Amino acid sequence: MSQAQKLEASQWVPVTLNITYLSYTGGDSLTNPVWEKVSTVDPTKGQDTRPECIKDDYLKFKMYNQGDHITGGTKCSDNETDDIEFSWGLSDNDKKMYIYGLFSLLKQDANGLLQDPTDDKFSFAYPGQVKDADQKDITVRYTMTFNKK
């Protein structure tokens, strides 16, 4: 069974979100960035600190690169719908993944890496930007882990 078929065969619950802060170590950042891991922040610390509105959510990866974010009964905002559609795909021998339109969870269209896929869980790591104390953008790596429902 291919990795895409494994994703399509199950429903996936978001369980952790880690932010890794990165430091630029040389090279032309527009063409050949070289990054070094500086620190990792794990907001879960062994507890379920997910927002209540995320705890009943899950993703369905469907055929033809379509997907649904089922938001469950507890909504994160008044205008959140029950079913948020997104697109997804795998490339580079199932090492790379894209997820577009899943702003409710990822906050952006994301191209990243499929990490540690098993029959029961996988992680998706993708770059993003956050503001530092001086309100300057810094690059981070988000890693969201999903468990089979």
Short mmCIF file of C-alpha atoms in Angstrom, two decimals:
data_model
loop_
_atom_site.label_atom_id
_atom_site.label_comp_id
_atom_site.label_asym_id
_atom_site.label_seq_id
_atom_site.Cartn_x
_atom_site.Cartn_y
_atom_site.Cartn_z
CA MET A 1 0.00 0.00 0.00
CA SER A 2 1.43 3.40 -0.95
CA GLN A 3 1.80 6.21 1.57
CA ALA A 4 -0.99 8.14 -0.17
CA GLN A 5 -3.30 5.13 0.16
CA LYS A 6 -2.44 4.83 3.87
CA LEU A 7 -3.36 8.48 4.39
CA GLU A 8 -6.58 8.05 2.43
CA ALA A 9 -7.60 4.92 4.37
CA SER A 10 -7.90 6.66 7.75
CA GLN A 11 -8.98 9.79 9.57
CA TRP A 12 -6.18 11.79 11.23
CA VAL A 13 -6.34 13.80 14.47
CA PRO A 14 -3.89 16.70 15.06
CA VAL A 15 -2.13 15.93 18.36
CA THR A 16 0.96 18.14 18.65
CA LEU A 17 2.41 21.30 17.15
CA ASN A 18 6.07 22.07 17.75
CA ILE A 19 7.91 25.22 16.71
CA THR A 20 11.63 24.99 16.00
CA TYR A 21 13.42 28.32 15.88
CA LEU A 22 16.10 28.47 13.20
CA SER A 23 19.25 30.53 12.82
CA TYR A 24 20.78 31.56 9.49
CA THR A 25 24.35 30.23 9.23
CA GLY A 26 25.48 31.35 5.78
CA GLY A 27 24.78 31.16 2.07
CA ASP A 28 22.40 33.16 -0.09
CA SER A 29 19.02 32.91 1.61
CA LEU A 30 17.18 33.38 -1.67
CA THR A 31 18.83 30.48 -3.46
CA ASN A 32 20.72 28.25 -1.03
CA PRO A 33 19.86 28.78 2.64
CA VAL A 34 21.81 26.89 5.28
CA TRP A 35 19.97 26.56 8.58
CA GLU A 36 20.92 25.33 12.03
CA LYS A 37 18.55 24.12 14.69
CA VAL A 38 18.81 26.43 17.71
CA SER A 39 15.96 25.37 20.01
CA THR A 40 12.65 23.56 19.99
CA VAL A 41 9.57 24.63 21.92
CA ASP A 42 7.18 21.79 22.77
CA PRO A 43 3.89 23.34 23.89
CA THR A 44 2.40 20.02 25.01
CA LYS A 45 4.93 19.00 27.71
CA GLY A 46 3.05 15.74 28.30
CA GLN A 47 -0.32 17.45 28.77
CA ASP A 48 -3.14 17.94 26.30
CA THR A 49 -2.88 21.68 25.83
CA ARG A 50 -4.62 21.76 22.47
CA PRO A 51 -7.42 24.34 22.24
CA GLU A 52 -10.79 22.75 23.01
CA CYS A 53 -11.95 23.52 19.48
CA ILE A 54 -9.14 21.38 18.00
CA LYS A 55 -9.62 18.30 20.20
CA ASP A 56 -12.62 17.02 18.21
CA ASP A 57 -11.16 17.86 14.76
CA TYR A 58 -9.79 15.40 12.24
CA LEU A 59 -8.56 15.31 8.65
CA LYS A 60 -9.68 13.07 5.81
CA PHE A 61 -7.20 12.75 2.94
CA LYS A 62 -9.22 11.76 -0.12
CA MET A 63 -8.39 10.57 -3.61
CA TYR A 64 -7.44 13.00 -6.36
CA ASN A 65 -5.49 15.22 -3.93
CA GLN A 66 -8.58 16.46 -2.10
CA GLY A 67 -9.12 16.56 1.65
CA ASP A 68 -11.55 17.61 4.35
CA HIS A 69 -10.91 19.15 7.75
CA ILE A 70 -13.88 18.05 9.85
CA THR A 71 -14.11 20.63 12.62
CA GLY A 72 -16.27 18.74 15.11
CA GLY A 73 -18.88 20.21 17.41
CA THR A 74 -16.71 22.75 19.22
CA LYS A 75 -15.84 25.58 16.85
CA CYS A 76 -12.78 27.84 16.99
CA SER A 77 -14.77 30.81 15.67
CA ASP A 78 -18.41 31.69 15.05
CA ASN A 79 -17.99 31.46 11.28
CA GLU A 80 -16.09 28.13 11.21
CA THR A 81 -17.84 25.60 8.99
CA ASP A 82 -18.26 21.87 9.69
CA ASP A 83 -16.15 20.83 6.69
CA ILE A 84 -13.17 22.79 5.36
CA GLU A 85 -11.82 21.53 2.03
CA PHE A 86 -8.11 21.48 1.23
CA SER A 87 -5.79 19.97 -1.36
CA TRP A 88 -2.75 17.82 -0.68
CA GLY A 89 -0.16 15.67 -2.37
CA LEU A 90 3.08 13.76 -2.01
CA SER A 91 6.24 13.89 -4.10
CA ASP A 92 9.90 12.83 -4.07
CA ASN A 93 9.16 9.19 -3.17
CA ASP A 94 6.67 10.27 -0.47
CA LYS A 95 9.25 12.37 1.39
CA LYS A 96 7.71 15.74 0.53
CA MET A 97 4.12 16.83 1.11
CA TYR A 98 2.04 19.87 0.31
CA ILE A 99 -1.19 20.97 1.96
CA TYR A 100 -3.00 23.99 0.50
CA GLY A 101 -6.12 25.68 1.87
CA LEU A 102 -5.87 24.27 5.41
CA PHE A 103 -5.56 27.72 6.97
CA SER A 104 -7.70 26.67 9.93
CA LEU A 105 -4.82 24.49 11.22
CA LEU A 106 -1.63 25.46 9.37
CA LYS A 107 -2.36 29.20 8.98
CA GLN A 108 -0.81 29.10 5.48
CA ASP A 109 -0.40 27.04 2.33
CA ALA A 110 2.47 24.71 3.19
CA ASN A 111 5.15 22.76 1.35
CA GLY A 112 7.15 20.58 3.67
CA LEU A 113 8.36 17.16 4.67
CA LEU A 114 6.40 14.06 5.56
CA GLN A 115 8.21 12.75 8.64
CA ASP A 116 8.14 9.40 10.44
CA PRO A 117 5.04 7.98 8.74
CA THR A 118 3.70 4.77 10.29
CA ASP A 119 0.34 3.05 10.07
CA ASP A 120 -0.84 5.02 13.12
CA LYS A 121 0.82 8.45 12.91
CA PHE A 122 2.80 10.90 10.80
CA SER A 123 4.30 14.37 11.12
CA PHE A 124 4.30 17.24 8.66
CA ALA A 125 7.15 19.77 8.97
CA TYR A 126 6.98 23.06 7.07
CA PRO A 127 8.62 26.50 7.25
CA GLY A 128 6.82 29.56 8.51
CA GLN A 129 7.40 33.00 9.95
CA VAL A 130 6.75 34.47 13.39
CA LYS A 131 7.47 37.89 14.89
CA ASP A 132 10.29 38.30 17.39
CA ALA A 133 10.24 40.74 20.33
CA ASP A 134 11.16 43.59 17.95
CA GLN A 135 8.30 42.63 15.59
CA LYS A 136 10.76 41.39 12.96
CA ASP A 137 9.94 38.24 11.00
CA ILE A 138 12.01 35.19 11.87
CA THR A 139 11.87 31.83 10.12
CA VAL A 140 10.69 28.82 12.08
CA ARG A 141 9.82 25.23 11.31
CA TYR A 142 6.39 24.03 12.39
CA THR A 143 5.98 20.30 12.94
CA MET A 144 2.43 19.04 13.35
CA THR A 145 1.88 15.41 14.32
CA PHE A 146 -1.29 13.50 13.48
CA ASN A 147 -2.52 10.22 14.97
CA LYS A 148 -4.94 7.81 13.39
CA LYS A 149 -8.45 8.33 14.78
#
